[in-house]
Tab-separated table of N, CA and C in Angstrom:
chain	number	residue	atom	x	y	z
A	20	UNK	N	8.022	25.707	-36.393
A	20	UNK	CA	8.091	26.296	-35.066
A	20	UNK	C	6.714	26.833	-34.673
A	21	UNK	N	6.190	26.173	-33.455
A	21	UNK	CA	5.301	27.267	-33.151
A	21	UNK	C	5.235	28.485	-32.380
A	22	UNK	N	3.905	29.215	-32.235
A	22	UNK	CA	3.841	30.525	-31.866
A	22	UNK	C	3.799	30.776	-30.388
A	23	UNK	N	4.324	29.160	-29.461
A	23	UNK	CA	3.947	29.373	-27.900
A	23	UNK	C	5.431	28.074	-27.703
A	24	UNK	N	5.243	28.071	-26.662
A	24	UNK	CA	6.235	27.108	-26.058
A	24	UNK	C	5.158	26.431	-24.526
A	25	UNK	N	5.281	25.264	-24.512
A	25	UNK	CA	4.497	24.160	-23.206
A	25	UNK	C	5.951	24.613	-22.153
A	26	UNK	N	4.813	24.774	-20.931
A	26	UNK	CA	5.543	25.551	-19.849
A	26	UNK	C	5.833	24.387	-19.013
A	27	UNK	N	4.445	23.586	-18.761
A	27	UNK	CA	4.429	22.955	-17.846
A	27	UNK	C	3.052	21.743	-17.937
A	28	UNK	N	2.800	20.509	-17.390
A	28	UNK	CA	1.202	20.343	-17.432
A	28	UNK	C	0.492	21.134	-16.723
A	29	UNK	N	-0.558	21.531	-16.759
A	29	UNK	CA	-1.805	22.546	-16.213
A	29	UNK	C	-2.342	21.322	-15.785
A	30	UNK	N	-3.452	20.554	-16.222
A	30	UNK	CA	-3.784	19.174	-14.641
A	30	UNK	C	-3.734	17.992	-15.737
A	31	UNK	N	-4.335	17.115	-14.976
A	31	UNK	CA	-4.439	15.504	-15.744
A	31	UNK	C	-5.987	15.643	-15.218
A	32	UNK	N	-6.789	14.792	-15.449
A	32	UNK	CA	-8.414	14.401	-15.138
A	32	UNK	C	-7.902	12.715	-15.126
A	33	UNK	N	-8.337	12.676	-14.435
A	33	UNK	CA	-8.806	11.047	-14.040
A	33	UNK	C	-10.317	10.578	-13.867
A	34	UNK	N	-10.969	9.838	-14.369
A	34	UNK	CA	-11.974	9.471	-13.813
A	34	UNK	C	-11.822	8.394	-13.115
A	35	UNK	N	-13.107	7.804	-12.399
A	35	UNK	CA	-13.571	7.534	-10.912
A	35	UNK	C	-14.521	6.814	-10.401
A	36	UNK	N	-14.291	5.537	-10.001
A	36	UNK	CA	-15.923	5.273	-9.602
A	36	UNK	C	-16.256	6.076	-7.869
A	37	UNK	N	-15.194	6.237	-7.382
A	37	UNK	CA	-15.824	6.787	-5.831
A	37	UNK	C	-15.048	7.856	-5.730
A	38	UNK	N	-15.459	9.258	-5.149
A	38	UNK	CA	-14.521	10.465	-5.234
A	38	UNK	C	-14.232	9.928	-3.518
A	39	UNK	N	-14.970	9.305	-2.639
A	39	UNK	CA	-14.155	9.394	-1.274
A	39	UNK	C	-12.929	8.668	-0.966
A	40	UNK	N	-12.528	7.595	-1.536
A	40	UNK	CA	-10.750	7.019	-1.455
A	40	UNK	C	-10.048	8.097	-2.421
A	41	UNK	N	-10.524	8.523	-3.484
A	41	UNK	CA	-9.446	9.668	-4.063
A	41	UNK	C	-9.250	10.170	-3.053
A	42	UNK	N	-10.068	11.443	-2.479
A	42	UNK	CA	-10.177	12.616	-2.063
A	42	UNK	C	-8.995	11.971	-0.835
A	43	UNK	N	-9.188	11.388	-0.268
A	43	UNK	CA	-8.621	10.797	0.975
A	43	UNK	C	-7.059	10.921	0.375
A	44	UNK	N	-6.843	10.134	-0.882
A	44	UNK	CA	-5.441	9.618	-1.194
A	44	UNK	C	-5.080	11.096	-1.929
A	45	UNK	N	-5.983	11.705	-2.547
A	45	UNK	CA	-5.003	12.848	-3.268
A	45	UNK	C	-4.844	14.228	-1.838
A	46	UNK	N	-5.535	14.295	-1.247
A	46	UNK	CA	-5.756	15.450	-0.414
A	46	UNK	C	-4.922	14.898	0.589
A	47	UNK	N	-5.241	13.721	1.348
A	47	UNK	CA	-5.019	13.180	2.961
A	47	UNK	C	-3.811	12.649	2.781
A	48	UNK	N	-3.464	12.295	1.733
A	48	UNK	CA	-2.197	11.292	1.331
A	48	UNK	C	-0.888	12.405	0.754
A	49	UNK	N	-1.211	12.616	-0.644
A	49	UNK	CA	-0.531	13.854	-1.316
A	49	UNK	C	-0.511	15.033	-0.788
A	50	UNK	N	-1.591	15.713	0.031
A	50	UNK	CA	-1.704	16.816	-0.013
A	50	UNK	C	-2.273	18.101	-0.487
A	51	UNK	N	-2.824	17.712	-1.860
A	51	UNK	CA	-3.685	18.006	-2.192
A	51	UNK	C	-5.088	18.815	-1.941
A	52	UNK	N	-5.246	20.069	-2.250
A	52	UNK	CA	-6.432	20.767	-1.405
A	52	UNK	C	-7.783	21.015	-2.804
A	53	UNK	N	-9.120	20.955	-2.462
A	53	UNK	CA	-9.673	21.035	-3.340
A	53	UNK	C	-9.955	22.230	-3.619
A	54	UNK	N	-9.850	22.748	-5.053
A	54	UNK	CA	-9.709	24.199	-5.164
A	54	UNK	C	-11.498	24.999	-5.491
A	55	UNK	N	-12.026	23.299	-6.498
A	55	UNK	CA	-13.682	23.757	-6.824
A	55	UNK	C	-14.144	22.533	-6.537
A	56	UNK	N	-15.432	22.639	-6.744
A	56	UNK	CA	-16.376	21.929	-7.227
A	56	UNK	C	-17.020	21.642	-8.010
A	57	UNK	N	-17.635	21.188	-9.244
A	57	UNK	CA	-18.450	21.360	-10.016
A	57	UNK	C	-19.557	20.205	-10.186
A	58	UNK	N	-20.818	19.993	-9.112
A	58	UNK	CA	-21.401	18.929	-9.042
A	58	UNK	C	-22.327	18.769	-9.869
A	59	UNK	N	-22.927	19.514	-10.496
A	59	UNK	CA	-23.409	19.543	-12.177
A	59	UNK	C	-22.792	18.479	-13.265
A	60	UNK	N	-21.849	18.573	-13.017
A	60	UNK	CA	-21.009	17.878	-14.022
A	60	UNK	C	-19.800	16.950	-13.366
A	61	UNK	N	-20.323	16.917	-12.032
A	61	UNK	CA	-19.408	15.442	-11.380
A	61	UNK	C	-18.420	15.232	-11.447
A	62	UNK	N	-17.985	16.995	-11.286
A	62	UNK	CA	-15.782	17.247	-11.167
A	62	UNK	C	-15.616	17.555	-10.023
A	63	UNK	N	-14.251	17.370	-9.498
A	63	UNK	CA	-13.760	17.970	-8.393
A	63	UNK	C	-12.463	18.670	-8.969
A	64	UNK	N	-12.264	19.405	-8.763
A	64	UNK	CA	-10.197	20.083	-8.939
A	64	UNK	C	-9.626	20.139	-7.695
A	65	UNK	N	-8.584	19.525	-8.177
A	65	UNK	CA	-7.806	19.775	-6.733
A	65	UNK	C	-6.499	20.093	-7.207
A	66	UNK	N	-5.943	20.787	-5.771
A	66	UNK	CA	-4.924	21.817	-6.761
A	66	UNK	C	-3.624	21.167	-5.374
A	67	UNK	N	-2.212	21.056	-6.379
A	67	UNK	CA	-1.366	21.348	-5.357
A	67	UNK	C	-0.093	21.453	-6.138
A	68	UNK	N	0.265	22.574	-5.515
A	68	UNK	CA	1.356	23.533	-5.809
A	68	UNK	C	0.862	24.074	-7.438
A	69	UNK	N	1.645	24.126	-8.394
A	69	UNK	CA	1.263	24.435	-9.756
A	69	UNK	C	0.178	23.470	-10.587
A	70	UNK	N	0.229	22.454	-9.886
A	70	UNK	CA	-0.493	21.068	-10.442
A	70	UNK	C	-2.005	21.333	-9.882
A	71	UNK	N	-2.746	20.761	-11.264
A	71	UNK	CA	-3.814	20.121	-10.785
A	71	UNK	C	-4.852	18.882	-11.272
A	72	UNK	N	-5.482	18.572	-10.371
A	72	UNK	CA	-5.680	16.575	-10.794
A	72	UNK	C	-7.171	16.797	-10.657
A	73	UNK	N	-7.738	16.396	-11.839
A	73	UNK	CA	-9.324	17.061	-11.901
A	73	UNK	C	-9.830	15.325	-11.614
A	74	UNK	N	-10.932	15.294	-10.736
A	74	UNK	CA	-11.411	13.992	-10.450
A	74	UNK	C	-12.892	13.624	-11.240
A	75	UNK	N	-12.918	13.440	-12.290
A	75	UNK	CA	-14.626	12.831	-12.600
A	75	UNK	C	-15.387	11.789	-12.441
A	76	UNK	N	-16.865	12.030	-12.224
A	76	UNK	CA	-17.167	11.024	-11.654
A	76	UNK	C	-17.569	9.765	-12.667
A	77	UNK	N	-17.881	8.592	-12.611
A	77	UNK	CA	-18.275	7.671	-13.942
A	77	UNK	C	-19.852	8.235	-14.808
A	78	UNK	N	-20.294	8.435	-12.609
A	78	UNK	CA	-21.749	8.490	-13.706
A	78	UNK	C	-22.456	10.094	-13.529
A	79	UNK	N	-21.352	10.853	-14.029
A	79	UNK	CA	-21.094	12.300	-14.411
A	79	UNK	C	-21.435	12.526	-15.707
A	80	UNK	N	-21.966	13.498	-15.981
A	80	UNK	CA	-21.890	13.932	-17.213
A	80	UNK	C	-20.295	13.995	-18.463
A	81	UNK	N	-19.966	14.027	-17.871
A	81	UNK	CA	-18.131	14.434	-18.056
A	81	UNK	C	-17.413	12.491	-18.203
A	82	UNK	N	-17.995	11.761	-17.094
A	82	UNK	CA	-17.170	10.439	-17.084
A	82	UNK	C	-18.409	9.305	-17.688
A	83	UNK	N	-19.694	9.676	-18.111
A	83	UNK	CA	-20.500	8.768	-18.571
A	83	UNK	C	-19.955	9.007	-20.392
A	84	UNK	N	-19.044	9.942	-20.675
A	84	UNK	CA	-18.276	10.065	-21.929
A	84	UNK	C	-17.056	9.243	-22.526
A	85	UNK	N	-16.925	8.660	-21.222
A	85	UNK	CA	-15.306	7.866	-21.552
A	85	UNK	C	-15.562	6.668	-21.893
A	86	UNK	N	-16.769	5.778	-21.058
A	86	UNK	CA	-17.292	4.667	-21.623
A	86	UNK	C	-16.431	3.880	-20.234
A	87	UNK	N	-15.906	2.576	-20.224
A	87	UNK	CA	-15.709	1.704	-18.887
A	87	UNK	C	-15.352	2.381	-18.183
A	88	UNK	N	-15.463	1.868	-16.950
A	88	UNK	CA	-14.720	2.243	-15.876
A	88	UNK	C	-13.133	1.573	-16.089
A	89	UNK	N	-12.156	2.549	-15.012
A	89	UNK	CA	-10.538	1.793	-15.024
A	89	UNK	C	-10.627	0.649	-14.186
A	90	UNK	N	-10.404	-0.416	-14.729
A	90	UNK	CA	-10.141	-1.544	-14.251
A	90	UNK	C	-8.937	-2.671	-14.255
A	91	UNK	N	-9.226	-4.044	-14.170
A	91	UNK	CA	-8.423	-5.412	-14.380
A	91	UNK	C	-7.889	-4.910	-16.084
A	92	UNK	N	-8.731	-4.448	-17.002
A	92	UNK	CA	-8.754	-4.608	-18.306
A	92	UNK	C	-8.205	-3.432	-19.265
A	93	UNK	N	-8.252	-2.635	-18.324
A	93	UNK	CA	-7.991	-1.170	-18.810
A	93	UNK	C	-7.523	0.017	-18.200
A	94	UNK	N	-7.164	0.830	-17.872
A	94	UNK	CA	-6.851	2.026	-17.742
A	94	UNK	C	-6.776	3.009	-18.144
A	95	UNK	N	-6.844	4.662	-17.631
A	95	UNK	CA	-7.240	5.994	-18.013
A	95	UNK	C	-6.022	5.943	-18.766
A	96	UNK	N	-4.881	5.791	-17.989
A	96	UNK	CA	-3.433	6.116	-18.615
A	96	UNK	C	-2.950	5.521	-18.615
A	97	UNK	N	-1.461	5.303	-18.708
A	97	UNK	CA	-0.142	4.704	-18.127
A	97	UNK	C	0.257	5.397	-16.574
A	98	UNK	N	0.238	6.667	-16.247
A	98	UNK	CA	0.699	7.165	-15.313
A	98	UNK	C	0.653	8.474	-15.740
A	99	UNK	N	1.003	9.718	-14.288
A	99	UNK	CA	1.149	11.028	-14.081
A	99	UNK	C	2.459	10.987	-13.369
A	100	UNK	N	3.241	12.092	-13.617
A	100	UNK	CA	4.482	12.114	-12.792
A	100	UNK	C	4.271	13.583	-11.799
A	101	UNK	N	4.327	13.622	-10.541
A	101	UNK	CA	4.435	14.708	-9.348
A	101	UNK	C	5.788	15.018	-9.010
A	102	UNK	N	5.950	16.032	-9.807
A	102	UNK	CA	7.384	16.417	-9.223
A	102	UNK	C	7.139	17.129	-7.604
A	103	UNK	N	8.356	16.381	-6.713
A	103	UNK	CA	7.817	16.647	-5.403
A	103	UNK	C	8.975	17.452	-4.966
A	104	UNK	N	8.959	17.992	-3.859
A	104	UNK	CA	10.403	18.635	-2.785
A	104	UNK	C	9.812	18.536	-1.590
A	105	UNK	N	10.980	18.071	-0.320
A	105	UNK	CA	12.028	17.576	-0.788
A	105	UNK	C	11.612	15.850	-1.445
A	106	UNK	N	13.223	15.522	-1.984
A	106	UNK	CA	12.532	13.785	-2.253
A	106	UNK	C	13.108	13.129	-1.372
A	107	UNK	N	12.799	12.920	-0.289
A	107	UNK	CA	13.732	12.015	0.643
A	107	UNK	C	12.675	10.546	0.931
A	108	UNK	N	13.414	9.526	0.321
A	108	UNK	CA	13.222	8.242	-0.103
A	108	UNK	C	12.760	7.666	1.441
A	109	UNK	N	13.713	7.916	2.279
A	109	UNK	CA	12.799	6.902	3.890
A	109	UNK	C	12.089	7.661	4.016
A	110	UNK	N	11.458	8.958	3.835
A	110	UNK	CA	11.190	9.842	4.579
A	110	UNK	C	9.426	9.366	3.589
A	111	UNK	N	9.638	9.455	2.211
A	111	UNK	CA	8.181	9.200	1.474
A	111	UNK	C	7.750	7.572	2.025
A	112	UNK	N	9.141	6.396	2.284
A	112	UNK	CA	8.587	5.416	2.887
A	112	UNK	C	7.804	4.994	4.055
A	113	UNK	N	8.014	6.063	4.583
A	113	UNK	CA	7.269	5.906	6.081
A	113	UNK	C	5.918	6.657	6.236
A	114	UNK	N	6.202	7.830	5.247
A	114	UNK	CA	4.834	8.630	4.960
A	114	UNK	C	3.732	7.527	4.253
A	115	UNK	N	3.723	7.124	2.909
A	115	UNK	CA	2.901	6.270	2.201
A	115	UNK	C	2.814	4.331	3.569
A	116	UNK	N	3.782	3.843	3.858
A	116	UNK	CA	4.440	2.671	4.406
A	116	UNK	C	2.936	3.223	5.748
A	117	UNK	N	2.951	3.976	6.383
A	117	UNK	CA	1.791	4.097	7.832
A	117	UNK	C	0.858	4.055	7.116
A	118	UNK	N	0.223	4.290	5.703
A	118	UNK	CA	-1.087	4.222	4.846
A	118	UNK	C	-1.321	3.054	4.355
A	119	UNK	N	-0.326	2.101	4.350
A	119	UNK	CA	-0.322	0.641	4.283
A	119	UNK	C	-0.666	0.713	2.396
A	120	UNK	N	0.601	2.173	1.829
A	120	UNK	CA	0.840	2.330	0.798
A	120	UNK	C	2.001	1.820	0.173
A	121	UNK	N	2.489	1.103	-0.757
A	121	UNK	CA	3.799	0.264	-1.246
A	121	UNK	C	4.445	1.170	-2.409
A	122	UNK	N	5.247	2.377	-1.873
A	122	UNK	CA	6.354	2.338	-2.746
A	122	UNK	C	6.941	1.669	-3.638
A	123	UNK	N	6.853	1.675	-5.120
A	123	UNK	CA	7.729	0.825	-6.122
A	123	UNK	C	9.326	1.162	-5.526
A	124	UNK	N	10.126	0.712	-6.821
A	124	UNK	CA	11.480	0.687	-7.187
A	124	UNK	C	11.695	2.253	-7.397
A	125	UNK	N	12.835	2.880	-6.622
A	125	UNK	CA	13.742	3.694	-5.977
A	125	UNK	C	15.079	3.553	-7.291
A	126	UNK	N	14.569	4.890	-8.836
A	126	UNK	CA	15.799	4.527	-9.357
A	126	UNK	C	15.788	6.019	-10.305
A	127	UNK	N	16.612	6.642	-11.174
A	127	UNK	CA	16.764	7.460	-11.896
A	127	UNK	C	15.946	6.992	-12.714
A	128	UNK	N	15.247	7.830	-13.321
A	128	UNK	CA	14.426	8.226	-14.547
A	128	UNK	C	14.593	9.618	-15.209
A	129	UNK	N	13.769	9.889	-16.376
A	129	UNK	CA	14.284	10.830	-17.058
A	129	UNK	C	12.667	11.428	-16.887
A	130	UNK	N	13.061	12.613	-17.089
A	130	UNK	CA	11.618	13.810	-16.904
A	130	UNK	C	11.826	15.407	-17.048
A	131	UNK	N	10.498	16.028	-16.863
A	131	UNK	CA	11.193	17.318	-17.665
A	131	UNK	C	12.027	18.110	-17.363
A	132	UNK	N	12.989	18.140	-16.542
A	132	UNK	CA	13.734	18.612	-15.676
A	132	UNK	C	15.288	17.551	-15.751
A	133	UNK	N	14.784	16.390	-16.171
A	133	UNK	CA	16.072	15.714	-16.617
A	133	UNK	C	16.535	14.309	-16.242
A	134	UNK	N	17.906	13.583	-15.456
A	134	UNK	CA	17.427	12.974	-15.247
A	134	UNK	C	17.753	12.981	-13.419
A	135	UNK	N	16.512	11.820	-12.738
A	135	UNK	CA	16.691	12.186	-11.034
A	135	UNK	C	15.715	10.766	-10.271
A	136	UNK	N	15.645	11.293	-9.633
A	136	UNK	CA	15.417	9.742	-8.251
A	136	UNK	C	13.991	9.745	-8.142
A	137	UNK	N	12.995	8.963	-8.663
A	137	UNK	CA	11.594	8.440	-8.434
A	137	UNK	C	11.407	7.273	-8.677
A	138	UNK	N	10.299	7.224	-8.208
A	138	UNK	CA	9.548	6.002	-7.465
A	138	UNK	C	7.727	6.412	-7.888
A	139	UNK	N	6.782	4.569	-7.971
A	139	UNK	CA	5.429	5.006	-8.478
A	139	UNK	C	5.002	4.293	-7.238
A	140	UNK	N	3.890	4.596	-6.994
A	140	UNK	CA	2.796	4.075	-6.545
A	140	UNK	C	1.507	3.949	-7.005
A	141	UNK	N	0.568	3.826	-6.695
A	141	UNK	CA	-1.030	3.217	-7.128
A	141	UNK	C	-1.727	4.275	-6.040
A	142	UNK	N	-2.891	5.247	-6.865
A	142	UNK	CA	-4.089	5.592	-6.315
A	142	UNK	C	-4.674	4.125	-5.800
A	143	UNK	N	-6.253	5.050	-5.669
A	143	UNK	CA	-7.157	4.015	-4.929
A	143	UNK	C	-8.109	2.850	-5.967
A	144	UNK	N	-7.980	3.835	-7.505
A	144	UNK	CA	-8.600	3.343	-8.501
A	144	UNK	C	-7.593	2.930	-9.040
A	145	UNK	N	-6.204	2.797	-8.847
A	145	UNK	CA	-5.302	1.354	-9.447
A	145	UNK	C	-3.981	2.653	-10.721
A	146	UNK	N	-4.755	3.571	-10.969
A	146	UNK	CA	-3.781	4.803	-11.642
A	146	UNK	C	-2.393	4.922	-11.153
A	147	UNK	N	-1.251	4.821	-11.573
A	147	UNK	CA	0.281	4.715	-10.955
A	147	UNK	C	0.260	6.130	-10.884
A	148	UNK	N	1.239	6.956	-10.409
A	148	UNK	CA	1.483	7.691	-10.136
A	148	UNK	C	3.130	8.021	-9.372
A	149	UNK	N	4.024	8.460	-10.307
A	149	UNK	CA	5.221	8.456	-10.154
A	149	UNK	C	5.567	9.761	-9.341
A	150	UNK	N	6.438	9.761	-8.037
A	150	UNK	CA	7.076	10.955	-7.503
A	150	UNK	C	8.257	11.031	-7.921
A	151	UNK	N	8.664	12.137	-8.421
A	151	UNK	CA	9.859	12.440	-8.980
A	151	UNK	C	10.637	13.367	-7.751
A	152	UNK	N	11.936	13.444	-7.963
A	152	UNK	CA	12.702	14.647	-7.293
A	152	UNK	C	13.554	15.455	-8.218
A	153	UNK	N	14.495	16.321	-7.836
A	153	UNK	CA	15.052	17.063	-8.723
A	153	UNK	C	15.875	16.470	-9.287
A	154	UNK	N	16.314	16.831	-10.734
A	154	UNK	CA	17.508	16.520	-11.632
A	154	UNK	C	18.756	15.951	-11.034
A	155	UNK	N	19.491	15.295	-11.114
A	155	UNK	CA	20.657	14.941	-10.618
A	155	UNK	C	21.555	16.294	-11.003
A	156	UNK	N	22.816	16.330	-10.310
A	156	UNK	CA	23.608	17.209	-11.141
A	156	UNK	C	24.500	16.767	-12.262
């Protein structure tokens, strides 16, 4: 047993070859507000709600560490999951759908909260990114 218990994620970092389609898709798209800066070291944080999605740049001090860029060949991750409210399915289709953004498949999944109704999409650098809603009952 340990001496703490995981509450929640605190952020994900992604790196980046361009912070201006992020910034656009995490801020203009998600919602997302940027909380710092750190251009020394070629981060951005951006914060929304409890979450936050740290952006680095490639040729940052911070993202010249990871080695390729995310591409055809590779990727940072598999995915991040955004638990959102409310989740209303036409309602995210028409939001992402006017950004000439493509909603995946609309199905229960399991997450930390249990299981409930999400759907992924793709940042600008190709990263999925799953919206979740609340637990079923």
């Amino acid at each position: 047993m340990t001496p703490f218990s995981v509450q929640r994620i605190d952020h994900v970092v992604l790196r980046c070859r361009s912070f201006d389609p992020m910034l656009e898709f995490y801020c203009g798209v998600l919602g997302f507000e940027i909380a710092k800066r750190n251009e020394r070291r070629g981060l951005i944080h951006l914060r929304g709600g409890t979450a936050m999605i740290d952006l680095v740049a490639l040729d940052g001090e911070l993202g010249r560490a990871g080695g390729a860029a995310p591409g055809i060949e590779g990727r940072n991750m598999d995915h991040f999951c955004l638990r959102i409210e409310p989740f209303d399915f036409p309602a995210l289709q028409r939001h992402f759908g006017a950004r000439g953004i493509e909603l995946g498949e609309l199905r229960t999944r399991f997450g930390a909260e249990g299981d409930g109704l999400s759907c992924y999409l793709r940042d600008p650098e190709g990263n999925r990114v799953e919206l979740k809603g609340p637990a079923s009952a």
